[in-house]
Amino acid sequence: IGTTGRGIGPAYADKINRVGIRVQDLFDENILRQKVEGALDQKNHLLVKIFNRRSITADEIVDDLLAYAERVRPMVADTSLLLNDALEAGDVVVFEGGQATMLDVDHGTYPFVTSSSATAGGASTGSGVGPNRLDRIVGIVKAYTTRVGSGPFPTELFDESGDWLRSRGFEFGTTTGRPRRVGWYDAPITRYATRINGITDLVLTKLDILGGLEQIPVCVAYDVDGERFDDLPVNQTDFHHAKPVLEYYPGWSEDISTARTFEDLPQNAQDYVLALEKMSGTRISVIGVGPARDQVIVRHDLID
């Protein structure tokens, strides 16, 4: 399904199976040992009977974990209290999600998903900050679409256009280096993400990558066996067989990497952004026109 092979899935499985070891367990050797022994009751059966490996003793695991206890202790705190105190003091607190809506374990293209809540609601469950404290939800979306790993991808390109987008946008996995799957902008997915997350602002990145195209296709709906879907089909089988309904927008040839205001963009680039904004269900507040930190156009401030 596209896993990085770093053990994230098994760690989440242990959490849900209630056999996971938490950081606070490092500070109570008796509890740590009980939990390790309980986990090994399951793990050793898998190691020995399924994978034909030797069993692991509780002593070696406990000794290894305890070696980190004092090193970690100064970094452990009641982070929910810490964050809420900061909010009460009027500080700005930013949560960042490391995955995307379509990889969310509940709302993504299950089972081709990550193991966690990657949507905005996960910020509350993961941090202990109530959802009523989240006053701005910023979604990041490229001017085209990419995905790493398996799963439905209606606008995916398998031709020279896909190779061009991947090469020009340097679309390779940050962790694994794997080539990303690429396709045209998918407005129904963006609308879905806006609804699921309660997105207030979109940051549209990599607009510069599309420079030089005579026409830019945009997916505005799906065709499933002759039936039009303006939003994501509720049945994943339908989504898997969905074909994009495309509309085409005039491209531009100008270099937009030095643009710092919306008016600096060529008219066709402005029209493309405004069309995406209208389709996406929320405003596009920031536009990326290059990889550097200052290569952005700010239409609306993200922090009041």
Short mmCIF file of C-alpha atoms in Angstrom, two decimals:
data_model
loop_
_atom_site.label_atom_id
_atom_site.label_comp_id
_atom_site.label_asym_id
_atom_site.label_seq_id
_atom_site.Cartn_x
_atom_site.Cartn_y
_atom_site.Cartn_z
CA ILE A 1 0.00 0.00 0.00
CA GLY A 2 3.03 2.28 -0.04
CA THR A 3 4.40 1.85 3.48
CA THR A 4 7.84 3.27 4.21
CA GLY A 5 8.72 0.14 6.20
CA ARG A 6 9.70 2.18 9.27
CA GLY A 7 7.39 0.39 11.72
CA ILE A 8 4.72 3.07 12.04
CA GLY A 9 1.88 0.65 11.26
CA PRO A 10 2.90 -1.94 13.87
CA ALA A 11 3.27 0.82 16.48
CA TYR A 12 -0.28 2.03 15.82
CA ALA A 13 -1.54 -1.57 15.84
CA ASP A 14 0.02 -2.05 19.30
CA LYS A 15 -1.69 1.14 20.48
CA ILE A 16 -5.14 -0.01 19.33
CA ASN A 17 -4.50 -3.53 20.66
CA ARG A 18 -3.63 -1.88 24.01
CA VAL A 19 -0.22 -3.52 24.24
CA GLY A 20 1.79 -0.42 23.31
CA ILE A 21 4.61 0.92 25.48
CA ARG A 22 4.32 4.65 26.30
CA VAL A 23 7.12 7.06 27.12
CA GLN A 24 5.87 7.49 30.69
CA ASP A 25 6.33 3.75 31.24
CA LEU A 26 10.11 4.28 31.12
CA PHE A 27 9.91 5.93 34.54
CA ASP A 28 8.34 2.96 36.36
CA GLU A 29 10.38 -0.19 35.87
CA ASN A 30 7.74 -2.51 37.36
CA ILE A 31 4.98 -1.26 35.07
CA LEU A 32 7.38 -1.25 32.12
CA ARG A 33 8.30 -4.87 32.74
CA GLN A 34 4.65 -5.94 33.09
CA LYS A 35 3.75 -4.26 29.81
CA VAL A 36 6.73 -5.68 27.95
CA GLU A 37 5.95 -9.18 29.20
CA GLY A 38 2.33 -8.78 28.14
CA ALA A 39 3.33 -7.61 24.67
CA LEU A 40 5.86 -10.43 24.27
CA ASP A 41 3.16 -13.00 24.97
CA GLN A 42 1.86 -12.11 21.52
CA LYS A 43 5.01 -11.04 19.71
CA ASN A 44 7.05 -14.15 20.51
CA HIS A 45 4.37 -16.41 19.05
CA LEU A 46 4.62 -14.43 15.82
CA LEU A 47 8.42 -14.41 15.83
CA VAL A 48 8.83 -18.12 16.51
CA LYS A 49 5.83 -19.76 14.81
CA ILE A 50 5.28 -17.45 11.85
CA PHE A 51 8.66 -15.89 11.08
CA ASN A 52 10.89 -18.72 12.36
CA ARG A 53 12.97 -16.33 14.49
CA ARG A 54 14.15 -16.65 18.07
CA SER A 55 11.98 -15.38 20.88
CA ILE A 56 12.88 -12.16 22.72
CA THR A 57 13.27 -11.97 26.49
CA ALA A 58 11.67 -9.25 28.59
CA ASP A 59 15.02 -8.50 30.22
CA GLU A 60 16.72 -7.43 27.00
CA ILE A 61 13.84 -5.17 25.98
CA VAL A 62 13.45 -3.60 29.44
CA ASP A 63 17.20 -3.01 29.81
CA ASP A 64 17.35 -1.40 26.38
CA LEU A 65 14.39 0.91 27.09
CA LEU A 66 15.55 1.90 30.58
CA ALA A 67 18.84 3.10 29.12
CA TYR A 68 16.88 5.98 27.53
CA ALA A 69 14.87 6.97 30.62
CA GLU A 70 17.07 9.71 32.08
CA ARG A 71 17.97 11.07 28.67
CA VAL A 72 14.32 11.43 27.78
CA ARG A 73 12.97 12.57 31.17
CA PRO A 74 13.70 16.34 30.74
CA MET A 75 11.74 16.34 27.47
CA VAL A 76 8.56 14.77 28.88
CA ALA A 77 5.71 17.02 30.03
CA ASP A 78 1.94 17.33 30.12
CA THR A 79 1.84 18.72 26.60
CA SER A 80 -1.92 19.25 26.66
CA LEU A 81 -1.51 21.58 29.64
CA LEU A 82 1.51 23.25 28.04
CA LEU A 83 -0.35 23.97 24.79
CA ASN A 84 -3.56 25.16 26.45
CA ASP A 85 -1.56 27.47 28.75
CA ALA A 86 0.09 28.94 25.66
CA LEU A 87 -3.29 29.58 24.06
CA GLU A 88 -4.59 31.19 27.25
CA ALA A 89 -1.54 33.48 27.19
CA GLY A 90 -2.42 34.58 23.65
CA ASP A 91 0.45 32.75 21.96
CA VAL A 92 0.15 31.37 18.44
CA VAL A 93 0.14 27.56 18.37
CA VAL A 94 0.55 25.76 15.04
CA PHE A 95 -0.14 22.07 14.47
CA GLU A 96 1.24 20.42 11.35
CA GLY A 97 -0.12 17.26 9.77
CA GLY A 98 2.47 15.08 8.09
CA GLN A 99 0.11 13.23 5.77
CA ALA A 100 -2.92 14.08 3.62
CA THR A 101 -6.68 13.77 3.81
CA MET A 102 -6.85 10.87 1.37
CA LEU A 103 -4.38 8.97 3.57
CA ASP A 104 -6.46 9.43 6.74
CA VAL A 105 -7.31 6.08 8.35
CA ASP A 106 -11.01 7.03 8.66
CA HIS A 107 -11.68 9.39 5.76
CA GLY A 108 -9.06 8.35 3.20
CA THR A 109 -8.95 5.68 0.50
CA TYR A 110 -8.94 2.81 3.00
CA PRO A 111 -7.05 0.46 3.09
CA PHE A 112 -4.54 2.50 1.08
CA VAL A 113 -3.98 4.88 3.98
CA THR A 114 -1.63 5.69 6.83
CA SER A 115 -2.32 4.44 10.36
CA SER A 116 -3.39 7.71 11.97
CA SER A 117 -5.87 10.58 11.81
CA ALA A 118 -4.18 12.81 9.25
CA THR A 119 -7.13 15.21 9.00
CA ALA A 120 -7.55 18.39 11.05
CA GLY A 121 -9.50 16.55 13.74
CA GLY A 122 -6.34 14.61 14.52
CA ALA A 123 -4.79 17.83 15.84
CA SER A 124 -7.23 17.76 18.75
CA THR A 125 -7.07 14.04 19.51
CA GLY A 126 -3.30 14.03 19.23
CA SER A 127 -2.59 17.15 21.26
CA GLY A 128 -5.33 17.39 23.89
CA VAL A 129 -6.36 20.82 22.63
CA GLY A 130 -10.13 21.04 22.15
CA PRO A 131 -11.50 21.47 18.61
CA ASN A 132 -13.12 24.78 19.58
CA ARG A 133 -9.61 26.22 20.02
CA LEU A 134 -8.72 25.65 16.35
CA ASP A 135 -9.56 28.95 14.67
CA ARG A 136 -7.79 28.53 11.32
CA ILE A 137 -7.46 25.34 9.27
CA VAL A 138 -4.95 25.67 6.45
CA GLY A 139 -4.92 23.09 3.65
CA ILE A 140 -1.90 22.59 1.40
CA VAL A 141 -2.67 21.62 -2.19
CA LYS A 142 -0.46 21.51 -5.26
CA ALA A 143 -1.45 23.08 -8.57
CA TYR A 144 -1.62 19.46 -9.76
CA THR A 145 -2.08 16.19 -7.85
CA THR A 146 0.44 13.66 -6.51
CA ARG A 147 0.34 10.50 -4.45
CA VAL A 148 2.85 8.03 -3.02
CA GLY A 149 1.79 4.41 -2.71
CA SER A 150 -1.18 2.48 -4.02
CA GLY A 151 -4.84 3.45 -4.08
CA PRO A 152 -7.42 5.12 -6.34
CA PHE A 153 -6.12 8.10 -8.32
CA PRO A 154 -8.60 9.20 -11.02
CA THR A 155 -6.42 11.86 -12.69
CA GLU A 156 -3.20 9.82 -12.70
CA LEU A 157 -1.05 10.28 -15.81
CA PHE A 158 0.87 7.40 -17.40
CA ASP A 159 2.11 9.26 -20.47
CA GLU A 160 4.70 11.89 -21.35
CA SER A 161 2.67 14.53 -19.50
CA GLY A 162 3.10 12.56 -16.30
CA ASP A 163 6.84 12.17 -16.86
CA TRP A 164 7.07 15.90 -17.55
CA LEU A 165 5.19 16.85 -14.38
CA ARG A 166 7.20 14.42 -12.22
CA SER A 167 10.54 15.60 -13.57
CA ARG A 168 9.72 19.31 -13.57
CA GLY A 169 8.17 19.19 -10.09
CA PHE A 170 10.84 16.81 -8.73
CA GLU A 171 8.12 14.49 -7.46
CA PHE A 172 10.02 11.85 -5.54
CA GLY A 173 9.29 10.66 -2.00
CA THR A 174 11.14 12.64 0.67
CA THR A 175 11.77 9.59 2.86
CA THR A 176 12.05 6.80 0.31
CA GLY A 177 13.02 8.57 -2.91
CA ARG A 178 10.30 6.68 -4.76
CA PRO A 179 8.77 8.39 -7.81
CA ARG A 180 5.42 9.92 -6.89
CA ARG A 181 2.33 9.24 -8.93
CA VAL A 182 1.21 12.44 -10.65
CA GLY A 183 -1.96 13.78 -12.24
CA TRP A 184 -3.92 16.92 -12.95
CA TYR A 185 -5.66 19.02 -10.28
CA ASP A 186 -8.63 17.18 -8.79
CA ALA A 187 -11.31 19.66 -7.68
CA PRO A 188 -13.70 17.05 -6.16
CA ILE A 189 -10.92 15.76 -3.89
CA THR A 190 -10.08 19.31 -2.81
CA ARG A 191 -13.76 20.01 -2.04
CA TYR A 192 -13.90 16.77 -0.06
CA ALA A 193 -10.78 17.72 1.91
CA THR A 194 -12.21 21.19 2.55
CA ARG A 195 -15.40 19.68 3.95
CA ILE A 196 -13.75 16.95 6.04
CA ASN A 197 -11.19 19.30 7.59
CA GLY A 198 -13.22 22.50 7.79
CA ILE A 199 -10.49 24.21 5.78
CA THR A 200 -10.57 28.01 6.02
CA ASP A 201 -7.61 28.73 3.74
CA LEU A 202 -5.76 26.91 0.99
CA VAL A 203 -2.09 27.26 0.15
CA LEU A 204 -1.68 26.48 -3.54
CA THR A 205 1.90 25.34 -4.16
CA LYS A 206 3.99 24.75 -7.29
CA LEU A 207 2.01 26.98 -9.60
CA ASP A 208 5.30 27.70 -11.37
CA ILE A 209 5.63 24.06 -12.42
CA LEU A 210 2.73 24.42 -14.86
CA GLY A 211 4.42 27.22 -16.81
CA GLY A 212 4.86 26.43 -20.49
CA LEU A 213 1.71 24.36 -20.96
CA GLU A 214 -0.61 25.54 -23.72
CA GLN A 215 -3.60 24.11 -21.88
CA ILE A 216 -4.00 22.94 -18.28
CA PRO A 217 -6.54 20.20 -17.63
CA VAL A 218 -8.53 20.23 -14.38
CA CYS A 219 -10.70 17.40 -13.10
CA VAL A 220 -14.12 18.92 -12.27
CA ALA A 221 -16.12 15.70 -11.79
CA TYR A 222 -15.95 11.93 -12.31
CA ASP A 223 -17.54 9.59 -14.79
CA VAL A 224 -18.39 6.14 -13.42
CA ASP A 225 -19.88 3.89 -16.08
CA GLY A 226 -21.68 6.83 -17.67
CA GLU A 227 -22.90 8.40 -14.41
CA ARG A 228 -21.49 11.80 -13.44
CA PHE A 229 -20.30 12.38 -9.86
CA ASP A 230 -19.53 15.98 -8.88
CA ASP A 231 -18.25 14.77 -5.50
CA LEU A 232 -16.40 11.66 -4.37
CA PRO A 233 -18.51 8.51 -4.79
CA VAL A 234 -19.39 7.02 -1.40
CA ASN A 235 -18.58 3.55 -2.74
CA GLN A 236 -14.83 3.05 -3.12
CA THR A 237 -15.37 0.58 -5.96
CA ASP A 238 -16.96 3.43 -7.91
CA PHE A 239 -14.10 5.75 -6.97
CA HIS A 240 -11.58 3.14 -8.10
CA HIS A 241 -13.24 3.01 -11.53
CA ALA A 242 -13.84 6.77 -11.80
CA LYS A 243 -12.64 8.56 -14.91
CA PRO A 244 -11.90 12.28 -14.69
CA VAL A 245 -14.20 14.78 -16.36
CA LEU A 246 -11.74 17.43 -17.51
CA GLU A 247 -12.05 21.11 -18.27
CA TYR A 248 -9.18 22.94 -19.95
CA TYR A 249 -7.74 26.33 -19.02
CA PRO A 250 -5.33 28.42 -21.10
CA GLY A 251 -1.73 28.16 -19.93
CA TRP A 252 1.04 30.73 -19.78
CA SER A 253 4.66 30.86 -20.88
CA GLU A 254 5.93 33.68 -18.62
CA ASP A 255 8.31 33.02 -15.72
CA ILE A 256 6.26 33.63 -12.58
CA SER A 257 8.99 32.82 -10.03
CA THR A 258 9.54 36.53 -9.26
CA ALA A 259 5.85 37.34 -8.78
CA ARG A 260 5.08 38.60 -5.26
CA THR A 261 1.56 39.93 -5.74
CA PHE A 262 -1.42 38.32 -7.41
CA GLU A 263 -1.42 41.08 -10.01
CA ASP A 264 2.18 40.16 -10.95
CA LEU A 265 0.91 36.86 -12.38
CA PRO A 266 -0.01 36.59 -16.07
CA GLN A 267 -3.76 36.90 -16.64
CA ASN A 268 -4.08 33.21 -17.55
CA ALA A 269 -2.34 32.20 -14.30
CA GLN A 270 -4.69 34.47 -12.35
CA ASP A 271 -7.69 32.95 -14.12
CA TYR A 272 -6.45 29.44 -13.33
CA VAL A 273 -6.09 30.23 -9.62
CA LEU A 274 -9.52 31.89 -9.47
CA ALA A 275 -11.10 28.91 -11.22
CA LEU A 276 -9.53 26.49 -8.72
CA GLU A 277 -10.66 28.71 -5.84
CA LYS A 278 -14.26 28.68 -7.08
CA MET A 279 -14.22 24.88 -7.39
CA SER A 280 -12.48 24.16 -4.11
CA GLY A 281 -14.99 25.48 -1.61
CA THR A 282 -12.70 27.91 0.21
CA ARG A 283 -10.34 30.77 -0.52
CA ILE A 284 -6.80 30.35 -1.84
CA SER A 285 -4.82 32.57 0.51
CA VAL A 286 -1.21 31.80 -0.43
CA ILE A 287 0.32 30.82 -3.77
CA GLY A 288 3.72 29.21 -4.17
CA VAL A 289 5.70 30.25 -7.24
CA GLY A 290 9.02 28.54 -6.47
CA PRO A 291 10.89 26.45 -3.90
CA ALA A 292 12.44 29.31 -1.91
CA ARG A 293 10.84 30.57 1.30
CA ASP A 294 10.16 34.00 -0.18
CA GLN A 295 8.68 32.72 -3.45
CA VAL A 296 5.09 33.12 -2.30
CA ILE A 297 2.18 35.38 -2.99
CA VAL A 298 0.10 36.17 0.10
CA ARG A 299 -3.48 37.10 -0.80
CA HIS A 300 -4.85 36.74 2.74
CA ASP A 301 -2.88 36.58 6.00
CA LEU A 302 -3.02 33.18 7.70
CA ILE A 303 -2.49 34.64 11.18
CA ASP A 304 -4.70 37.51 12.32
#
